[in-house]
mmCIF file of C-alpha atoms in Angstrom:
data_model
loop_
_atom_site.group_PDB
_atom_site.id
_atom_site.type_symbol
_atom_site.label_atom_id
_atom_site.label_comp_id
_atom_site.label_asym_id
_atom_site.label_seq_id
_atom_site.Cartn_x
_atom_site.Cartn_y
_atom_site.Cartn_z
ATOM 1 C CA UNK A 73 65.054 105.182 109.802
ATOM 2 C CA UNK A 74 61.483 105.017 111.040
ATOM 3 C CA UNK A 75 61.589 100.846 111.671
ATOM 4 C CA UNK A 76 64.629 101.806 113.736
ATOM 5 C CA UNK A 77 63.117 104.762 115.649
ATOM 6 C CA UNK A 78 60.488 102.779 116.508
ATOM 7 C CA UNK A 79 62.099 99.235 117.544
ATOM 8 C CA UNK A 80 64.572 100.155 119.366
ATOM 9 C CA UNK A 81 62.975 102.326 122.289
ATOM 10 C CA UNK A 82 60.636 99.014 122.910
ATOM 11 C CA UNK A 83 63.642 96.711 123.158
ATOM 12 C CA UNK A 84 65.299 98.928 125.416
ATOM 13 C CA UNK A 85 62.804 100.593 127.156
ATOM 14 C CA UNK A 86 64.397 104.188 126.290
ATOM 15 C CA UNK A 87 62.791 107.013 124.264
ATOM 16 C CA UNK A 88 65.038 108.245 121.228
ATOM 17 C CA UNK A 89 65.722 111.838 121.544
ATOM 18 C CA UNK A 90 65.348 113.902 118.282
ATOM 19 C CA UNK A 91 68.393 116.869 119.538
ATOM 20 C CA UNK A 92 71.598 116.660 120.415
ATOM 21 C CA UNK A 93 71.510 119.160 123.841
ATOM 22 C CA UNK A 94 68.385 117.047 125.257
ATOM 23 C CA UNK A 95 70.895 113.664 125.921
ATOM 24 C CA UNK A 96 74.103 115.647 126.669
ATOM 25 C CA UNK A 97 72.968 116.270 130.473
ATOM 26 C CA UNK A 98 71.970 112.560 130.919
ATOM 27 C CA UNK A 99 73.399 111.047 133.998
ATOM 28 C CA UNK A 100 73.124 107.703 132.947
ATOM 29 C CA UNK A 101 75.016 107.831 129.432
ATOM 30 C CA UNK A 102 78.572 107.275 130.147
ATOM 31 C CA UNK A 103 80.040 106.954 126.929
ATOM 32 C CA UNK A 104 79.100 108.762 123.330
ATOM 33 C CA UNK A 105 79.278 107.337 119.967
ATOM 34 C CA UNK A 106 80.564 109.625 117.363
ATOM 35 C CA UNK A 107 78.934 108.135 113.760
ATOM 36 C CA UNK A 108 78.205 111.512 111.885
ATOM 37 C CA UNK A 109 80.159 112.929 108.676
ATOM 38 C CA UNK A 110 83.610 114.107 109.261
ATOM 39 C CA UNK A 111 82.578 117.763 108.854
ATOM 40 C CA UNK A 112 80.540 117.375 112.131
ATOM 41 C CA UNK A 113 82.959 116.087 114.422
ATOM 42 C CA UNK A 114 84.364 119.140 115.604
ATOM 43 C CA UNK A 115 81.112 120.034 117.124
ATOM 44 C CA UNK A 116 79.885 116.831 118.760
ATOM 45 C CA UNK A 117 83.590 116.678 120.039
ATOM 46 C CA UNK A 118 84.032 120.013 121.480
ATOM 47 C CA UNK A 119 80.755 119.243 123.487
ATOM 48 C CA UNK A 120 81.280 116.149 124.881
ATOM 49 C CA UNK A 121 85.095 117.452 125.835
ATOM 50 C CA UNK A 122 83.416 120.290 127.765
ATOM 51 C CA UNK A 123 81.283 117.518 130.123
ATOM 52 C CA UNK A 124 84.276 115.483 130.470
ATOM 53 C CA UNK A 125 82.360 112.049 129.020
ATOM 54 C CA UNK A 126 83.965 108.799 127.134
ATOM 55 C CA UNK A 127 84.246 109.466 123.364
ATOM 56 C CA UNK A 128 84.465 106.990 120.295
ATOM 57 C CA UNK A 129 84.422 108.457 117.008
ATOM 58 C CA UNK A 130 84.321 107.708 113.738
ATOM 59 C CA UNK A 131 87.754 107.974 111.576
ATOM 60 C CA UNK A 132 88.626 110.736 110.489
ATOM 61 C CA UNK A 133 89.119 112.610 113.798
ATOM 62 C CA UNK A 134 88.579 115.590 112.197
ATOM 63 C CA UNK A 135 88.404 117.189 108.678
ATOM 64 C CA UNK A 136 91.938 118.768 108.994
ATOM 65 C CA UNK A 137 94.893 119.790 110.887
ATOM 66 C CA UNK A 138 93.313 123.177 112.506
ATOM 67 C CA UNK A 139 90.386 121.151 114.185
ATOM 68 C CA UNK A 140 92.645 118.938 115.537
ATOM 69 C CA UNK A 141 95.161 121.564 117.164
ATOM 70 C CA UNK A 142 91.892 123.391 118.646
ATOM 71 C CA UNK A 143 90.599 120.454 120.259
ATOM 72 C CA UNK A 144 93.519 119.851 121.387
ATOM 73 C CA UNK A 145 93.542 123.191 123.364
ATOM 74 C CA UNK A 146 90.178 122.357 124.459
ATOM 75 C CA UNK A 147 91.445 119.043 126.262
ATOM 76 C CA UNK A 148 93.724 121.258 128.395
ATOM 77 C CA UNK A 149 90.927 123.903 128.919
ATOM 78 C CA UNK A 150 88.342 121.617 130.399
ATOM 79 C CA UNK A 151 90.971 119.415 132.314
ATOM 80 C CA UNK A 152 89.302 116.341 129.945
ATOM 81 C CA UNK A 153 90.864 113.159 131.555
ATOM 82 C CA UNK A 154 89.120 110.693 128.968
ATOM 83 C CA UNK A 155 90.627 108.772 126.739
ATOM 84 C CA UNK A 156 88.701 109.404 122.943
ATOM 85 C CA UNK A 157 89.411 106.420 120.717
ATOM 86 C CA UNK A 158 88.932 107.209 116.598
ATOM 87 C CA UNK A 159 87.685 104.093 114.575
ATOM 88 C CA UNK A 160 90.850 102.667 113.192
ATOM 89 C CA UNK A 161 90.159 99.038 114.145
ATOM 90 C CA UNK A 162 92.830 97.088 112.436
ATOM 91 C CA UNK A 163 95.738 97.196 114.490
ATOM 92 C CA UNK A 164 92.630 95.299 117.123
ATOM 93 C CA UNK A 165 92.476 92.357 114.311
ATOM 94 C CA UNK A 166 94.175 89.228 115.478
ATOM 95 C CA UNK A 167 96.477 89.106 112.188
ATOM 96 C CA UNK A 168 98.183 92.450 112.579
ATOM 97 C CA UNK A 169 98.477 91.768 117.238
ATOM 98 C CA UNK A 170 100.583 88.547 115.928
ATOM 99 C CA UNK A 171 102.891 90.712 113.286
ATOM 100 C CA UNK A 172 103.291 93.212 116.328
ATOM 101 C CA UNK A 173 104.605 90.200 118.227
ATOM 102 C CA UNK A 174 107.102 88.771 115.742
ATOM 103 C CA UNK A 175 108.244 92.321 114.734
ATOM 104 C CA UNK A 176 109.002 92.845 118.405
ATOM 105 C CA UNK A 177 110.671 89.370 118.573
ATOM 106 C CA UNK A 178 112.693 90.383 115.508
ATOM 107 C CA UNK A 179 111.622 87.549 113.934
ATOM 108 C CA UNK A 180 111.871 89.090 110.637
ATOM 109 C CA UNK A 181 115.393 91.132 111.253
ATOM 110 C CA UNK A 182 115.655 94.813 110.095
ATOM 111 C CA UNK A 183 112.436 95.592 108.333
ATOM 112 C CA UNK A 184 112.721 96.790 104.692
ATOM 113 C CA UNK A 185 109.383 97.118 103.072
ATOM 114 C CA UNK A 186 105.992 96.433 103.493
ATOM 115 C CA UNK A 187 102.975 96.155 100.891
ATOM 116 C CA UNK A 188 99.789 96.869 102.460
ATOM 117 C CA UNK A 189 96.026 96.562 99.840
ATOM 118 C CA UNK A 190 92.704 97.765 101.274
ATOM 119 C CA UNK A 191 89.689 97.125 97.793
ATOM 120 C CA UNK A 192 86.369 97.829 98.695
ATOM 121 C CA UNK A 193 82.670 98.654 97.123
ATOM 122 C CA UNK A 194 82.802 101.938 98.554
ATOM 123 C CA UNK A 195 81.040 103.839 100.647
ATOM 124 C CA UNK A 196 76.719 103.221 100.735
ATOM 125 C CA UNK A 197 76.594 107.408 101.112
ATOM 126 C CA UNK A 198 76.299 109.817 98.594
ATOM 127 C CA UNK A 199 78.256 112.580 100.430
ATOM 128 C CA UNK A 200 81.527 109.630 101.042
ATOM 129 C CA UNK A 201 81.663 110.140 97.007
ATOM 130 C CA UNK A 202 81.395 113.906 96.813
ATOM 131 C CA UNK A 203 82.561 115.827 100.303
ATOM 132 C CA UNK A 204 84.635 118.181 99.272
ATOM 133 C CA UNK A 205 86.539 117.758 102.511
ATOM 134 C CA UNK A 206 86.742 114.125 103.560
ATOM 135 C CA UNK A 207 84.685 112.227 100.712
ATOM 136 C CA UNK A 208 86.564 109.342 98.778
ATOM 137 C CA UNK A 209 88.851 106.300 98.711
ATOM 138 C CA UNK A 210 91.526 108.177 101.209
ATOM 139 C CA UNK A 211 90.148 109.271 103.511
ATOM 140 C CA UNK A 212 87.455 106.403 104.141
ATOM 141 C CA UNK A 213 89.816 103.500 103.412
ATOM 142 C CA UNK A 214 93.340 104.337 103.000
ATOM 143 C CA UNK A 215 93.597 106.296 106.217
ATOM 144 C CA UNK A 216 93.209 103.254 107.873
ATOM 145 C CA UNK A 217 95.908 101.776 105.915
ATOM 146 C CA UNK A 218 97.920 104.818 107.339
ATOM 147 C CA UNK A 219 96.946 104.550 110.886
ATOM 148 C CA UNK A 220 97.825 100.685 110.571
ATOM 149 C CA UNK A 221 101.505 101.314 109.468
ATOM 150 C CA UNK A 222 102.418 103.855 111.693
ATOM 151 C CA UNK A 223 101.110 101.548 114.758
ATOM 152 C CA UNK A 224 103.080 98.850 113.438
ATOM 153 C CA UNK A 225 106.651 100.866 112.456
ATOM 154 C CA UNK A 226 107.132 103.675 114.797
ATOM 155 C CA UNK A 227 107.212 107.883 113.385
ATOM 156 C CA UNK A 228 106.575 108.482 109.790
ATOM 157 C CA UNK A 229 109.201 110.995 108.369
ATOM 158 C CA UNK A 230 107.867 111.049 105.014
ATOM 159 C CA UNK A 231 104.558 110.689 102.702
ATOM 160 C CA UNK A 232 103.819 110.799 99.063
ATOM 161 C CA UNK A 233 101.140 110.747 96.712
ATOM 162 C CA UNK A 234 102.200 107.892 93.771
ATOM 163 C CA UNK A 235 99.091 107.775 92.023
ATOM 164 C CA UNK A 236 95.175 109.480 92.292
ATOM 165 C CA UNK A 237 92.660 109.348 90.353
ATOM 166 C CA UNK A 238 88.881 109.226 89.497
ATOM 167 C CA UNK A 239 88.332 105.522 87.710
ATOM 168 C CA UNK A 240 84.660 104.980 88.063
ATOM 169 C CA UNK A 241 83.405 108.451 86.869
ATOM 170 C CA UNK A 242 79.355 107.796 87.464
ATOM 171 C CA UNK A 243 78.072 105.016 90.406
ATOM 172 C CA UNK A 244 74.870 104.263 92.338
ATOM 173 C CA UNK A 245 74.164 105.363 95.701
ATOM 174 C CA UNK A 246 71.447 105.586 97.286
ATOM 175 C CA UNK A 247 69.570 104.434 94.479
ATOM 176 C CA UNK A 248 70.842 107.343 92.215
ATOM 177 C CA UNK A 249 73.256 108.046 89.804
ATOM 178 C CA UNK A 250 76.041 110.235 90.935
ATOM 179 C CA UNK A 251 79.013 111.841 89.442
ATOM 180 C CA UNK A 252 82.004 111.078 91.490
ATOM 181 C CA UNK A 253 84.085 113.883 92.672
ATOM 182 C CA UNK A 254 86.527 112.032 94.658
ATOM 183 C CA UNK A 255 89.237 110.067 94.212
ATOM 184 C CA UNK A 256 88.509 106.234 93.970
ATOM 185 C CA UNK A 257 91.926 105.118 93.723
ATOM 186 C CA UNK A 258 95.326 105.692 95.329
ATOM 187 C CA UNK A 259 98.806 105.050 95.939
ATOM 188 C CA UNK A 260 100.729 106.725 98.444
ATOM 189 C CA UNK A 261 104.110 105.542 99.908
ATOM 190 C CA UNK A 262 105.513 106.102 103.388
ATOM 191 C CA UNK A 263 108.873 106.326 104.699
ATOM 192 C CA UNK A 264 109.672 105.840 108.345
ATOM 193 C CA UNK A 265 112.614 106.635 110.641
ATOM 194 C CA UNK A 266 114.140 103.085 110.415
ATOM 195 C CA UNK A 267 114.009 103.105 106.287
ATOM 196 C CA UNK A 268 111.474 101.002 105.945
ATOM 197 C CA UNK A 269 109.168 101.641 103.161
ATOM 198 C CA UNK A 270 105.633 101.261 103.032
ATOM 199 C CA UNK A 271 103.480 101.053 99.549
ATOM 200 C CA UNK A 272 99.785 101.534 100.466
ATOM 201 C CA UNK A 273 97.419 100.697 97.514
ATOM 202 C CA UNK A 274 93.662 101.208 98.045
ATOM 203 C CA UNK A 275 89.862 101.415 95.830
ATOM 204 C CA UNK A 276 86.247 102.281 96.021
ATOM 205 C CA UNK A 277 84.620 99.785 93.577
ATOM 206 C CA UNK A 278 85.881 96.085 93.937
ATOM 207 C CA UNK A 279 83.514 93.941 93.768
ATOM 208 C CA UNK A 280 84.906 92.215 97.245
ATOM 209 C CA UNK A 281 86.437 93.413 100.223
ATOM 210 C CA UNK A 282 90.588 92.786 100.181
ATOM 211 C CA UNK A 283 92.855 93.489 102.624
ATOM 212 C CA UNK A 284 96.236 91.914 102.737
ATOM 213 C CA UNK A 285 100.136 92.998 104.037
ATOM 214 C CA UNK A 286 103.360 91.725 102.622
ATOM 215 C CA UNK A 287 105.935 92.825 104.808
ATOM 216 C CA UNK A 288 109.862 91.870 103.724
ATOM 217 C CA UNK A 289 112.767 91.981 106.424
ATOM 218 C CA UNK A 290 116.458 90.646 106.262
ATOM 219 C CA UNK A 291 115.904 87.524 107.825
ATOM 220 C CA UNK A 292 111.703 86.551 106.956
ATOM 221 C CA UNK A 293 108.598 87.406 105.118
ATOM 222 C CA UNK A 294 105.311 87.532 106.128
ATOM 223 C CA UNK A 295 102.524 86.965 104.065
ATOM 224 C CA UNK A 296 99.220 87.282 104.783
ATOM 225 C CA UNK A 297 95.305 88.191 103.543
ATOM 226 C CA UNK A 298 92.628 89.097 106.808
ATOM 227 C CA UNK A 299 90.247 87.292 104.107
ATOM 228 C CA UNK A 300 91.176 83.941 104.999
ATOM 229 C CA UNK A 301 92.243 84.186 108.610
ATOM 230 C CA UNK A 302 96.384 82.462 107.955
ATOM 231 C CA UNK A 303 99.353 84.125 108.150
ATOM 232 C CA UNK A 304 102.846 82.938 106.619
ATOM 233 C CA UNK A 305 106.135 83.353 107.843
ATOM 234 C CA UNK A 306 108.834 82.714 105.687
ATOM 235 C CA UNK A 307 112.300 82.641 107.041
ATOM 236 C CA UNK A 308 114.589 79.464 107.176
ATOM 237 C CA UNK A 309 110.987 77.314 106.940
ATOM 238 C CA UNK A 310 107.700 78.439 106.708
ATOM 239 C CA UNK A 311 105.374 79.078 109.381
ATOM 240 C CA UNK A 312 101.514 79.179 109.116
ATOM 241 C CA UNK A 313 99.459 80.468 111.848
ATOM 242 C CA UNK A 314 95.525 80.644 112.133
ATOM 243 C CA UNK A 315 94.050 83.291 112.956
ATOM 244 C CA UNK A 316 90.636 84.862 113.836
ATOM 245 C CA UNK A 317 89.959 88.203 112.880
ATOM 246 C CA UNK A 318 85.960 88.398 113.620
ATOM 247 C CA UNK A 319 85.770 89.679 117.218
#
């Protein structure tokens, strides 16, 4: 982006630097962002491991299982003492910190099953539509679905595909027409150690962003959309609490 490239080094009185190697020796930066496809995350991570520097990156992690067992063997190599956070950001929203709380406080009894929706537009990038490796509805929205549910219920025994499928077979991006080679819808369901069941249900192409959780237990429900910033609980009354899920 050329506006960018040039708008940015006034404001901040730094010079953009066009490769990778020419910012990894620099003092001064403390912390890297990690915003690239999935494919090349293995590389900017196994860098950045080797110099020992803070790491966020961009969900997924990596673009399978391998990558992730050989960074994991870089970590111990280099002696990396950093903590790398991956971009899952909703167990950070306000709603799901409060449903941590009662669930710890039991307010809900033994859990029994939980309904979480994520509907979006869809990704703005051609190759989120088309990578053959981490393109699509699951791994750019329901993954954080995943990541969400395990936070909240503990180890995940069990996973299943219900339903996925190609609904939207041609979309713009990017101003052109592509053919969609990824799956814009999905179901999968979860099973964790406690028998609680989790239905995840996500899309690429509503016209609005949704996310909501119904979560059942013996005693309560909860109901509640991150739309609208209120949560329900529902056990011998009901209890509404407000929210604020912008930070």
């Amino acid at each position: 982006n050329k506006e960018i490239n040039q708008r940015i080094p006034k404001k901040y009185n730094e010079k953009i630097k066009k490769k990778f190697d020419d910012i990894l020796n620099e003092k001064k930066i403390i912390a890297f962002f990690i915003l690239t496809p999935t494919p090349t995350h293995y590389f900017y991570l196994t860098s950045l491991i080797k110099i020992n520097k803070k790491i966020f990156c961009e969900k997924p992690f990596t673009s399978d299982l391998t990558e992730y067992k050989k960074l994991q063997k870089k970590i111990d190599l280099h002696k990396y003492n950093k903590k790398i956070q991956v971009g899952y950001v909703y167990r950070f929203a306000e709603t799901y910190q409060l449903i941590k709380k009662l669930i710890k406080k039991n307010a809900l009894g033994d859990l029994l099953h939980c309904n979480l929706k994520i509907y979006g537009l869809g990704g703005h990038k051609i190759w989120k539509h088309q990578n053959k490796i981490t393109g699509g509805v699951i791994f750019e929205m329901l993954s954080h679905m995943v990541d969400l549910a395990v936070w909240l219920f503990g180890k995940c025994i069990q996973i299943k595909y219900v339903d996925k499928q190609i609904l939207r077979k041609e979309r713009i991006v990017e101003d052109k027409i592509v053919k969609i080679k990824k799956p814009d819808y999905c179901l999968v369901q979860l099973k964790f150690e406690q028998n609680i069941i989790v239905n995840i249900e996500s899309n690429f192409f509503s016209k609005t962003f949704h996310q909501s959780i119904h979560l059942s237990g013996s005693s309560g429900f909860i109901r509640s959309n991150i739309n609208d910033n209120t949560l329900k609980l529902l056990t011998n009354k009901i209890s509404t609490y407000n929210v604020d899920n912008s930070s």
